[in-house]
Coordinates of C-alpha atoms in Angstrom, one line a residue:
M1 CA -62.7 91.2 24.8
G2 CA -62.6 94.8 24.0
G3 CA -61.1 94.4 20.5
A4 CA -62.6 97.9 19.4
E5 CA -60.5 99.4 22.0
D6 CA -57.3 98.0 20.5
D7 CA -58.1 99.3 17.1
E8 CA -58.2 102.9 18.3
P9 CA -55.0 105.0 17.6
L10 CA -53.2 105.9 20.6
S11 CA -52.5 109.6 21.7
K12 CA -49.2 111.1 21.1
R13 CA -48.6 111.0 24.9
V14 CA -49.2 107.3 24.9
K15 CA -46.8 106.6 22.0
V16 CA -43.9 108.3 23.9
S17 CA -44.8 106.7 27.1
F18 CA -44.8 103.2 25.7
G19 CA -41.8 103.5 23.3
E20 CA -43.2 101.9 20.2
S21 CA -41.5 100.3 17.2
A22 CA -40.3 103.4 15.3
D23 CA -37.0 103.2 17.3
H24 CA -36.3 99.6 17.1
S25 CA -34.6 99.0 13.8
N26 CA -31.4 97.7 15.5
R27 CA -33.3 94.7 17.2
A28 CA -33.9 91.4 15.6
L29 CA -37.5 91.3 16.9
F30 CA -38.5 94.6 15.4
R31 CA -37.2 94.4 11.9
D32 CA -39.2 95.7 9.0
P33 CA -42.3 93.6 8.5
A34 CA -42.0 94.0 4.6
S35 CA -38.5 92.3 4.7
C36 CA -40.0 89.4 6.6
S37 CA -42.5 88.7 3.9
M38 CA -39.6 87.3 1.7
S39 CA -38.7 84.6 4.1
C40 CA -41.7 83.8 6.2
P41 CA -43.8 81.8 3.6
L42 CA -40.8 79.7 2.5
K43 CA -40.5 76.1 3.5
V44 CA -37.5 75.3 5.9
Q45 CA -34.9 73.4 4.0
G46 CA -32.7 70.6 5.6
D47 CA -34.3 70.4 9.0
D48 CA -32.1 67.5 9.9
E49 CA -28.9 68.6 8.4
I50 CA -25.9 68.9 10.6
V51 CA -22.8 71.3 10.1
G52 CA -19.5 71.1 12.0
K53 CA -17.0 68.4 12.7
K54 CA -18.6 67.3 16.0
G55 CA -22.0 66.4 14.6
V56 CA -23.8 68.5 17.2
V57 CA -24.7 71.7 15.2
K58 CA -28.0 71.8 13.5
K59 CA -28.0 73.8 10.4
V60 CA -31.5 75.3 10.9
E61 CA -30.7 76.5 14.4
F62 CA -27.4 77.9 13.3
V63 CA -28.8 79.9 10.5
R64 CA -31.6 81.3 12.6
I65 CA -29.2 82.5 15.3
I66 CA -26.9 84.2 12.6
A67 CA -30.2 85.9 11.4
E68 CA -30.9 87.1 14.7
A69 CA -27.5 88.5 15.2
L70 CA -27.6 90.4 11.9
Y71 CA -30.9 91.9 12.8
S72 CA -29.7 92.8 16.4
L73 CA -26.6 94.4 14.9
G74 CA -28.8 96.5 12.6
Y75 CA -28.1 94.6 9.4
K76 CA -31.8 94.2 8.3
K77 CA -31.5 93.8 4.6
T78 CA -28.7 91.2 5.0
G79 CA -30.6 89.4 7.6
A80 CA -33.8 89.3 5.4
Y81 CA -31.5 88.2 2.4
L82 CA -30.2 85.4 4.6
E83 CA -33.6 84.1 5.4
E84 CA -34.6 84.2 1.8
E85 CA -31.6 82.6 0.3
S86 CA -31.5 79.8 2.9
G87 CA -35.3 79.3 3.1
I88 CA -35.0 79.1 6.8
P89 CA -37.2 81.9 8.4
L90 CA -35.9 83.6 11.8
H91 CA -39.6 83.0 13.1
P92 CA -42.5 81.0 11.8
S93 CA -45.1 83.1 10.2
P94 CA -47.6 83.1 13.3
V95 CA -44.8 84.3 15.6
N96 CA -44.1 87.4 13.1
I97 CA -47.7 88.2 13.3
F98 CA -47.6 87.8 17.1
I99 CA -44.6 90.1 17.3
Q100 CA -46.3 92.8 15.1
Q101 CA -49.6 92.6 17.1
I102 CA -47.7 93.4 20.2
L103 CA -46.0 96.5 18.7
D104 CA -49.2 97.6 17.2
G105 CA -51.0 97.2 20.6
K106 CA -53.5 94.7 19.0
W107 CA -53.8 92.9 22.5
D108 CA -56.9 90.7 21.7
G109 CA -55.4 89.6 18.5
S110 CA -52.0 88.9 20.0
V111 CA -53.6 86.7 22.8
A112 CA -55.5 84.8 20.0
T113 CA -52.4 84.2 18.0
L114 CA -50.5 83.1 21.2
H115 CA -52.9 80.1 21.0
K116 CA -52.0 79.4 17.4
I117 CA -48.4 79.2 17.9
G118 CA -48.3 75.6 19.0
L119 CA -47.1 75.9 22.6
V120 CA -47.7 72.7 24.4
D121 CA -47.2 74.0 28.0
E122 CA -50.5 75.6 28.8
K123 CA -49.0 77.4 31.8
I124 CA -46.7 79.2 29.6
V125 CA -49.6 80.3 27.5
K126 CA -51.4 81.7 30.6
L127 CA -48.5 83.5 31.8
A128 CA -47.8 85.1 28.5
S129 CA -51.5 85.9 28.1
F130 CA -51.4 87.5 31.7
A131 CA -48.3 89.8 30.7
I132 CA -50.0 90.9 27.4
L133 CA -53.5 91.7 29.2
E134 CA -51.7 93.4 32.0
Q135 CA -50.0 95.7 29.4
K136 CA -53.5 96.2 27.8
F137 CA -54.8 97.2 31.3
F138 CA -52.1 99.7 32.0
E139 CA -52.4 101.5 28.6
L140 CA -56.1 101.7 28.9
L141 CA -55.6 103.3 32.4
D142 CA -53.1 105.7 31.0
R143 CA -55.6 106.8 28.3
E144 CA -58.1 107.2 31.2
K145 CA -60.4 104.5 30.0
I146 CA -61.1 103.4 33.5
M147 CA -64.2 101.2 32.9
H148 CA -62.6 99.4 30.0
A149 CA -59.5 98.8 32.1
L150 CA -61.8 97.5 34.9
K151 CA -63.6 95.1 32.5
T152 CA -60.2 93.7 31.2
L153 CA -59.2 93.1 34.8
R154 CA -62.5 91.4 35.7
T155 CA -63.2 89.3 32.6
E156 CA -59.8 88.7 31.0
I157 CA -57.0 88.8 33.7
A158 CA -58.7 87.5 36.8
P159 CA -60.0 84.3 35.2
L160 CA -56.5 83.3 34.2
C161 CA -55.8 82.4 37.9
I162 CA -52.2 83.1 37.6
N163 CA -51.3 85.7 40.3
N164 CA -53.9 86.8 42.8
N165 CA -51.5 89.1 44.6
R166 CA -50.8 90.8 41.3
V167 CA -54.5 91.1 40.5
R168 CA -55.0 92.8 43.7
E169 CA -52.3 95.3 43.0
L170 CA -54.0 96.0 39.7
S171 CA -57.2 96.6 41.5
L172 CA -55.5 99.3 43.5
C173 CA -54.4 101.0 40.5
I174 CA -58.1 101.4 39.5
I175 CA -58.7 103.1 42.9
S176 CA -55.5 105.2 42.8
P177 CA -54.6 105.8 39.2
S178 CA -51.4 107.7 40.2
Q179 CA -49.8 104.3 41.5
Q180 CA -49.9 102.8 38.0
V181 CA -47.4 105.2 36.4
L182 CA -44.3 103.4 37.9
K183 CA -45.6 100.2 36.7
I184 CA -45.9 100.9 32.9
K185 CA -43.4 99.3 30.6
S186 CA -42.8 99.9 27.0
R187 CA -44.1 97.4 24.3
T188 CA -40.6 96.5 23.4
K189 CA -40.0 95.5 27.0
L190 CA -43.0 93.4 26.8
L191 CA -41.6 91.7 23.8
E192 CA -38.4 91.0 25.6
E193 CA -40.5 89.4 28.4
M194 CA -42.2 87.2 25.7
Q195 CA -38.7 86.3 24.6
R196 CA -37.8 85.1 28.0
L197 CA -41.0 83.4 28.6
L198 CA -41.6 81.5 25.3
P199 CA -39.5 78.4 24.2
A200 CA -36.3 79.2 22.3
S201 CA -37.7 77.1 19.3
V202 CA -40.4 79.7 19.1
M203 CA -38.7 83.0 19.6
I204 CA -34.8 82.9 19.4
P205 CA -33.4 84.6 22.6
E206 CA -32.0 88.0 22.0
K207 CA -28.2 88.1 21.1
R208 CA -28.1 84.3 21.3
L209 CA -25.0 84.2 19.1
I210 CA -23.2 86.8 21.2
H211 CA -23.9 84.9 24.2
L212 CA -22.6 81.5 22.7
V213 CA -19.4 83.3 21.8
E214 CA -18.9 84.7 25.1
Q215 CA -19.6 81.3 26.6
A216 CA -17.0 79.8 24.3
L217 CA -14.4 82.4 25.4
Q218 CA -15.1 82.0 29.0
L219 CA -14.5 78.3 28.8
Q220 CA -11.2 79.0 27.0
L221 CA -10.3 81.4 29.9
E222 CA -11.1 78.9 32.5
S223 CA -9.0 76.3 30.8
C224 CA -6.0 78.7 30.3
M225 CA -3.5 77.7 33.1
Y226 CA -1.6 81.0 32.8
H227 CA -4.4 83.5 31.9
N228 CA -3.6 86.7 33.6
S229 CA -4.7 89.6 31.0
L230 CA -7.7 91.5 30.4
P231 CA -10.6 89.7 28.5
T232 CA -10.5 92.7 26.1
E233 CA -7.1 91.3 24.8
M234 CA -8.8 88.1 23.4
S235 CA -9.6 87.6 19.9
L236 CA -12.2 85.7 18.2
L237 CA -9.8 84.8 15.2
T238 CA -7.7 82.6 17.3
D239 CA -8.2 80.1 20.2
H240 CA -7.1 81.7 23.4
E241 CA -4.0 80.5 25.2
C242 CA -1.6 82.3 27.4
A243 CA 2.0 81.5 28.1
L244 CA 3.8 81.3 31.4
D245 CA 5.2 84.9 30.5
Q246 CA 1.9 86.3 32.0
I247 CA 2.8 85.5 35.6
P248 CA 5.2 87.8 37.2
S249 CA 8.5 85.9 37.7
R250 CA 11.4 88.3 37.2
T251 CA 12.8 90.6 39.7
L252 CA 12.3 94.0 38.5
Q253 CA 13.4 96.0 41.8
I254 CA 14.9 95.4 45.1
L255 CA 13.9 97.6 48.1
Q256 CA 16.4 97.4 50.9
E257 CA 15.8 100.2 53.4
H258 CA 15.0 98.0 56.2
K259 CA 17.7 97.2 58.8
D260 CA 16.4 93.8 59.8
E261 CA 14.1 91.0 58.6
V262 CA 11.1 92.2 56.8
W263 CA 8.0 90.5 58.1
F264 CA 5.0 91.8 56.3
V265 CA 4.1 93.6 53.1
Q266 CA 0.8 94.7 51.7
F267 CA -0.4 96.8 48.7
S268 CA -3.0 99.5 49.2
H269 CA -6.3 98.7 47.6
N270 CA -5.7 101.1 44.7
G271 CA -2.2 99.6 44.2
K272 CA -0.4 103.0 44.5
Y273 CA 1.3 102.1 47.6
L274 CA 3.2 99.3 49.4
A275 CA 3.6 99.1 53.1
S276 CA 6.3 97.0 54.7
S277 CA 7.1 96.2 58.3
S278 CA 10.2 94.8 59.9
A279 CA 11.9 93.3 63.0
D280 CA 13.7 96.7 63.0
C281 CA 10.6 98.2 64.5
S282 CA 9.8 100.3 61.5
V283 CA 7.2 100.8 58.8
I284 CA 8.0 102.0 55.3
I285 CA 5.4 103.3 52.9
W286 CA 6.6 103.0 49.2
E287 CA 5.0 104.8 46.5
V288 CA 4.6 103.1 43.0
K289 CA 5.4 105.6 40.4
L290 CA 3.8 105.8 37.0
N291 CA 6.7 104.0 35.4
G292 CA 6.3 101.1 37.9
R293 CA 9.3 102.1 40.1
F294 CA 9.0 102.3 43.9
C295 CA 10.3 105.0 46.0
M296 CA 10.2 105.5 49.8
K297 CA 7.4 108.0 50.7
H298 CA 7.5 107.7 54.6
R299 CA 9.3 105.8 57.3
F300 CA 7.5 105.2 60.6
S301 CA 9.8 104.5 63.6
A302 CA 7.6 105.1 66.5
H303 CA 6.9 101.3 67.5
E304 CA 9.0 100.0 70.2
K305 CA 8.8 96.4 69.2
P306 CA 8.9 94.7 65.7
V307 CA 5.9 95.4 63.7
S308 CA 4.1 92.2 62.6
Y309 CA 0.6 93.2 61.2
M310 CA -0.8 96.1 59.1
S311 CA -4.1 97.0 57.5
W312 CA -4.8 99.7 54.9
G313 CA -7.9 101.9 55.4
P314 CA -11.0 101.7 53.0
G315 CA -9.7 104.7 51.2
D316 CA -6.0 104.2 51.3
S317 CA -5.3 107.4 53.0
Q318 CA -4.8 105.7 56.5
L319 CA -2.7 102.8 57.7
L320 CA -3.0 100.7 60.9
T321 CA 0.3 99.1 62.2
C322 CA 0.7 96.8 65.0
G323 CA 3.8 95.9 67.1
V324 CA 4.4 92.5 68.6
E325 CA 2.0 92.5 71.6
E326 CA 2.3 96.3 71.8
V327 CA 0.0 99.0 70.6
V328 CA -1.7 99.8 67.3
R329 CA -0.9 103.0 65.6
R330 CA -3.0 105.0 62.9
W331 CA -1.1 106.9 60.4
D332 CA -1.9 109.5 57.8
V333 CA -0.4 108.3 54.7
N334 CA 0.0 111.8 53.1
S335 CA 1.5 113.7 56.0
G336 CA 3.3 110.6 57.7
E337 CA 2.0 111.5 61.1
C338 CA 0.7 109.1 63.7
I339 CA -3.0 110.2 64.2
H340 CA -3.8 108.0 67.1
I341 CA -2.6 105.3 69.5
Y342 CA -4.8 102.4 70.5
S343 CA -4.0 100.4 73.7
K344 CA -5.8 98.5 76.3
N345 CA -5.3 98.3 80.2
G346 CA -1.6 97.3 79.7
L347 CA -2.6 94.3 77.6
G348 CA -0.7 93.8 74.2
L349 CA -2.5 94.0 70.8
T350 CA -1.7 91.4 68.3
S351 CA -3.7 92.3 65.1
C352 CA -5.9 94.9 63.5
G353 CA -8.4 95.7 60.8
W354 CA -10.8 98.2 59.5
A355 CA -14.5 98.3 59.3
P356 CA -15.7 99.0 55.6
D357 CA -17.0 102.6 56.5
G358 CA -13.4 103.6 57.9
K359 CA -15.0 104.8 61.1
R360 CA -14.2 101.8 63.4
I361 CA -11.3 99.6 63.9
F362 CA -10.9 96.1 65.3
C363 CA -7.9 94.7 67.3
G364 CA -7.0 91.3 68.5
V365 CA -5.8 91.5 72.3
T366 CA -3.6 89.2 74.0
D367 CA -6.2 88.1 76.6
K368 CA -7.8 86.4 73.4
S369 CA -10.5 88.9 73.2
I370 CA -11.3 91.3 70.2
S371 CA -12.2 94.9 70.8
M372 CA -13.9 97.4 68.6
W373 CA -13.0 101.2 68.7
D374 CA -14.1 104.5 67.1
L375 CA -11.3 106.3 65.4
E376 CA -10.9 108.4 68.8
G377 CA -10.1 105.4 70.7
K378 CA -13.5 104.8 72.6
E379 CA -14.2 101.1 72.9
L380 CA -17.6 100.4 71.4
E381 CA -17.7 96.6 71.9
C382 CA -15.6 93.8 73.1
W383 CA -15.9 90.1 72.4
K384 CA -14.5 88.2 75.1
G385 CA -13.5 84.4 75.5
H386 CA -11.5 82.5 72.9
R387 CA -11.9 84.8 70.0
I388 CA -8.4 85.2 68.8
S389 CA -5.2 83.3 69.5
R390 CA -2.2 85.0 71.1
I391 CA -0.5 86.1 67.8
A392 CA -3.0 85.7 64.8
D393 CA -4.6 87.4 62.0
L394 CA -7.8 89.2 62.0
G395 CA -10.0 89.8 58.9
I396 CA -13.2 91.9 58.3
T397 CA -15.1 91.2 55.0
S398 CA -15.5 94.2 52.8
D399 CA -19.4 94.2 53.3
G400 CA -18.8 94.5 56.9
K401 CA -21.0 91.4 57.8
L402 CA -18.4 89.0 59.0
M403 CA -15.4 89.0 61.2
V404 CA -12.9 86.2 60.8
S405 CA -10.3 85.4 63.4
V406 CA -8.2 82.3 64.6
C407 CA -9.9 81.3 67.9
K408 CA -7.9 78.4 68.6
D409 CA -4.6 76.9 67.3
N410 CA -6.6 74.8 64.6
M411 CA -9.8 76.6 64.5
I412 CA -11.1 79.7 62.5
L413 CA -14.2 81.6 63.8
L414 CA -16.6 83.2 61.3
F415 CA -18.6 85.8 63.3
G416 CA -21.7 87.5 61.9
L417 CA -21.4 91.1 63.0
E418 CA -25.0 91.6 62.1
S419 CA -26.4 88.3 62.5
K420 CA -24.3 87.2 65.6
E421 CA -24.1 83.8 63.9
E422 CA -20.9 81.9 64.6
R423 CA -19.5 79.3 62.2
I424 CA -16.3 77.3 62.6
I425 CA -13.6 76.1 60.3
Q426 CA -11.6 73.4 61.9
E427 CA -8.2 72.1 60.6
K428 CA -6.2 69.3 61.6
Q429 CA -3.1 71.2 61.8
A430 CA -2.2 74.5 63.7
I431 CA -3.1 77.7 61.6
T432 CA -0.3 80.1 61.1
S433 CA -2.0 82.8 59.1
F434 CA -5.1 83.3 56.7
V435 CA -6.3 85.8 54.2
L436 CA -9.7 86.7 52.9
S437 CA -10.6 87.0 49.1
E438 CA -11.6 90.4 47.7
D439 CA -15.2 89.1 46.9
N440 CA -15.6 87.9 50.5
G441 CA -16.3 84.2 49.2
Y442 CA -13.1 82.5 50.2
I443 CA -10.4 82.3 52.8
L444 CA -6.9 81.0 52.3
V445 CA -5.4 79.2 55.4
S446 CA -1.8 78.5 55.9
L447 CA -0.9 75.7 58.2
S448 CA 1.9 74.5 60.2
N449 CA 2.6 71.4 58.2
G450 CA 3.3 73.6 55.2
E451 CA -0.1 73.1 53.4
I452 CA -2.3 76.0 52.3
H453 CA -6.0 75.3 52.3
L454 CA -8.7 77.2 50.2
W455 CA -12.0 77.3 51.8
R456 CA -15.4 78.6 50.6
I457 CA -17.1 80.6 53.3
E458 CA -20.1 82.0 51.3
G459 CA -22.9 79.8 51.9
S460 CA -22.1 76.3 53.1
I461 CA -18.4 76.0 54.4
R462 CA -16.4 73.8 52.1
L463 CA -12.7 72.9 51.6
L464 CA -12.0 73.5 47.8
A465 CA -8.2 73.0 47.3
I466 CA -4.8 72.3 48.9
Y467 CA -1.7 73.7 47.8
K468 CA 1.6 72.0 48.5
R469 CA 5.4 72.1 47.8
H470 CA 6.6 75.3 49.6
K471 CA 8.4 74.8 53.1
R472 CA 7.1 76.1 56.4
E473 CA 8.6 74.5 59.7
R474 CA 9.5 77.4 62.1
F475 CA 8.2 80.8 61.1
V476 CA 4.9 82.4 59.9
V477 CA 4.8 82.4 56.2
R478 CA 2.0 84.2 54.6
S479 CA 0.1 83.6 51.2
C480 CA -2.2 85.7 49.2
F481 CA -4.6 85.7 46.3
G482 CA -3.6 87.5 43.1
G483 CA -3.7 88.0 39.3
I484 CA -6.9 88.5 37.1
D485 CA -10.0 87.6 39.0
Q486 CA -7.6 86.4 41.9
S487 CA -6.9 83.2 39.8
F488 CA -3.6 82.5 41.5
I489 CA -2.2 81.7 44.9
A490 CA 1.2 83.0 46.0
S491 CA 3.2 82.1 49.1
G492 CA 6.5 82.7 50.8
S493 CA 8.6 79.8 51.8
E494 CA 11.5 78.9 54.2
D495 CA 13.6 77.7 51.3
S496 CA 14.0 81.3 50.1
Q497 CA 11.6 81.1 47.2
V498 CA 8.2 82.4 46.3
Y499 CA 5.8 79.7 45.0
V500 CA 2.8 80.4 42.6
W501 CA -0.1 78.1 42.2
H502 CA -3.1 78.0 39.8
K503 CA -6.0 78.5 42.1
C504 CA -8.5 76.0 40.5
T505 CA -6.0 73.3 39.7
S506 CA -3.6 73.5 42.6
Q507 CA -0.7 73.1 40.1
V508 CA 2.6 74.9 40.8
I509 CA 3.2 77.2 37.8
G510 CA 6.1 79.2 39.4
E511 CA 9.0 79.1 41.7
L512 CA 10.5 82.5 42.0
C513 CA 14.2 82.5 43.1
G514 CA 16.4 85.5 44.4
H515 CA 16.0 85.8 48.0
S516 CA 18.6 84.5 50.4
G517 CA 16.4 84.0 53.3
T518 CA 13.0 82.8 54.4
V519 CA 10.3 84.7 52.5
N520 CA 7.8 85.6 55.1
C521 CA 5.0 87.4 53.1
V522 CA 3.8 88.1 49.7
S523 CA 1.4 90.6 48.3
W524 CA 0.0 90.7 44.8
N525 CA -0.9 94.2 43.6
P526 CA -4.7 94.4 43.2
A527 CA -4.5 97.1 40.4
N528 CA -1.7 95.3 38.5
P529 CA -2.0 91.6 37.8
H530 CA 1.6 91.5 36.6
M531 CA 3.1 93.1 39.9
L532 CA 4.0 91.0 43.1
A533 CA 5.9 91.9 46.2
S534 CA 7.7 89.5 48.5
A535 CA 9.4 90.2 51.9
S536 CA 12.2 88.2 53.4
D537 CA 14.6 87.5 56.4
D538 CA 17.4 88.8 54.0
R539 CA 16.1 92.3 54.7
T540 CA 14.9 93.0 51.3
I541 CA 11.6 93.4 49.4
R542 CA 11.6 92.1 45.8
I543 CA 9.1 93.4 43.2
W544 CA 8.5 90.9 40.5
G545 CA 7.1 91.5 37.2
L546 CA 6.8 90.0 33.7
P547 CA 9.8 88.1 32.3
H548 CA 9.7 90.1 29.1
G549 CA 9.1 93.6 30.8
N550 CA 11.2 96.6 29.9
T551 CA 13.4 98.0 32.8
K552 CA 13.5 101.8 33.0
H553 CA 15.7 104.2 34.7
N554 CA 14.5 106.2 37.6
G555 CA 16.1 109.0 39.4
N556 CA 15.9 107.4 42.9
G557 CA 18.3 104.6 41.9
T558 CA 20.3 102.7 39.3
V559 CA 19.6 99.8 37.0
R560 CA 22.1 97.0 36.9
N561 CA 21.6 93.8 34.9
G562 CA 17.9 94.4 34.8
V563 CA 17.4 94.7 38.5
H564 CA 16.7 98.1 40.0
Y565 CA 18.4 98.7 43.5
C566 CA 16.9 101.3 45.4
N567 CA 19.1 104.0 47.1
G568 CA 22.3 102.5 45.7
G569 CA 22.1 99.1 47.5
S570 CA 23.8 96.2 46.0

């Protein structure tokens, strides 16, 4: 099998190319063989011994993954001492020999040792042998030993009958050696492949203990009802449990520059701005200062009718605003100028949205069609028929693949912009509004009966959760996703409160009081999980933060009893 070739020392060029064992002192697989000799011959003690109160942790497995963790962290001597003192080797002696043979490029010897490890599944043996011999093949080619490589391919690799397509690719490397350069991997990568291929009882998966700890932390996070902080704030020293004080529930600031009911609020993608629109026909852009305070940046007053819908551009430098069955205007956020007005044949526009590239916009039209324009107002495409209801939301997924609209009172249309595929979500009640999740996988639908439904739209469509308790009888009341990993749902309500639910459990975890009129819309800051905005018929916008947050003074207003009133309002 070409064993003589395996014994030849590799050239300096090959050693650099394949990344041999000299640089792997920090990995469990590549510890000093001399340190292994202390533990490998020892007999394993207490194979059946169990540790822990639950009776599920085997001592032998536990010690082995601790040893692997020590070696992977670079504590070679400590890992070897643990093996010696416990009498539990990280790997059986044949496996240690196998690992060293891989690192030394003893390909024929490693294949022979593979058969002595005691693997029951013959397919795994063949797959591992194929990977080893493929590495041998490439190293022979790299050393320009073409005939030896060809012999390995014909007499060792091909007879395994594992992957005929791959064998043909290797044959092409013989014909055109330059093609094989991109396919070469280091011997350490080969060992990592062996780790994934061989059973865990033979070779402990890399960083297994870290993986188990991460799993445990993730389970704690998922079971924490109020978790709304960064994972880096978790500790291994105590069980994780957040309190309700992680949810924004305290009014930190009241914005009251609108002269009539506030219908819509939406944070920019970067969380630095908040746009609000009102029945007073105006739009205000509020800037979020470094200290968390809001101040008015621009007021747009060009619309002739109340402004009912807005959409931030992909880079947050532009904003689309839509009057009630009027026109859509595109604004420059920095200058405050109206860049373009979009209208269509005397028809009214009802909603608007951006393509992810920021070069096209979509608008719902009162004739129930949806139009797509370029930025200069040239209509690129029009989808006619029952594509959108008279006054309804419009959404484009951030990957640009899906357009979502309310096509009938109780039906949502999911239209593939590339695939042209149409899928339908049908509700039993009339739909008043919807919002897409940031990851494009979910849609939150508000209904006329006061329920909010969470649907999965990625893959097969499925209803996942129903949220109740808020009130909706006459008006459009909007909801939103929010918090860390969008783990919460918030909604306005006709009883003047803001409701917050845990997304997975559907349990109400907050009822925020303060408004004196219907809360029409809410928006959770995507860059700050502890900041929530709500808009109300009482003509104000409330900014909610953590109950224990510190209130700071700002030159644009005053602070009274912990609540900031913009521009001197009361």
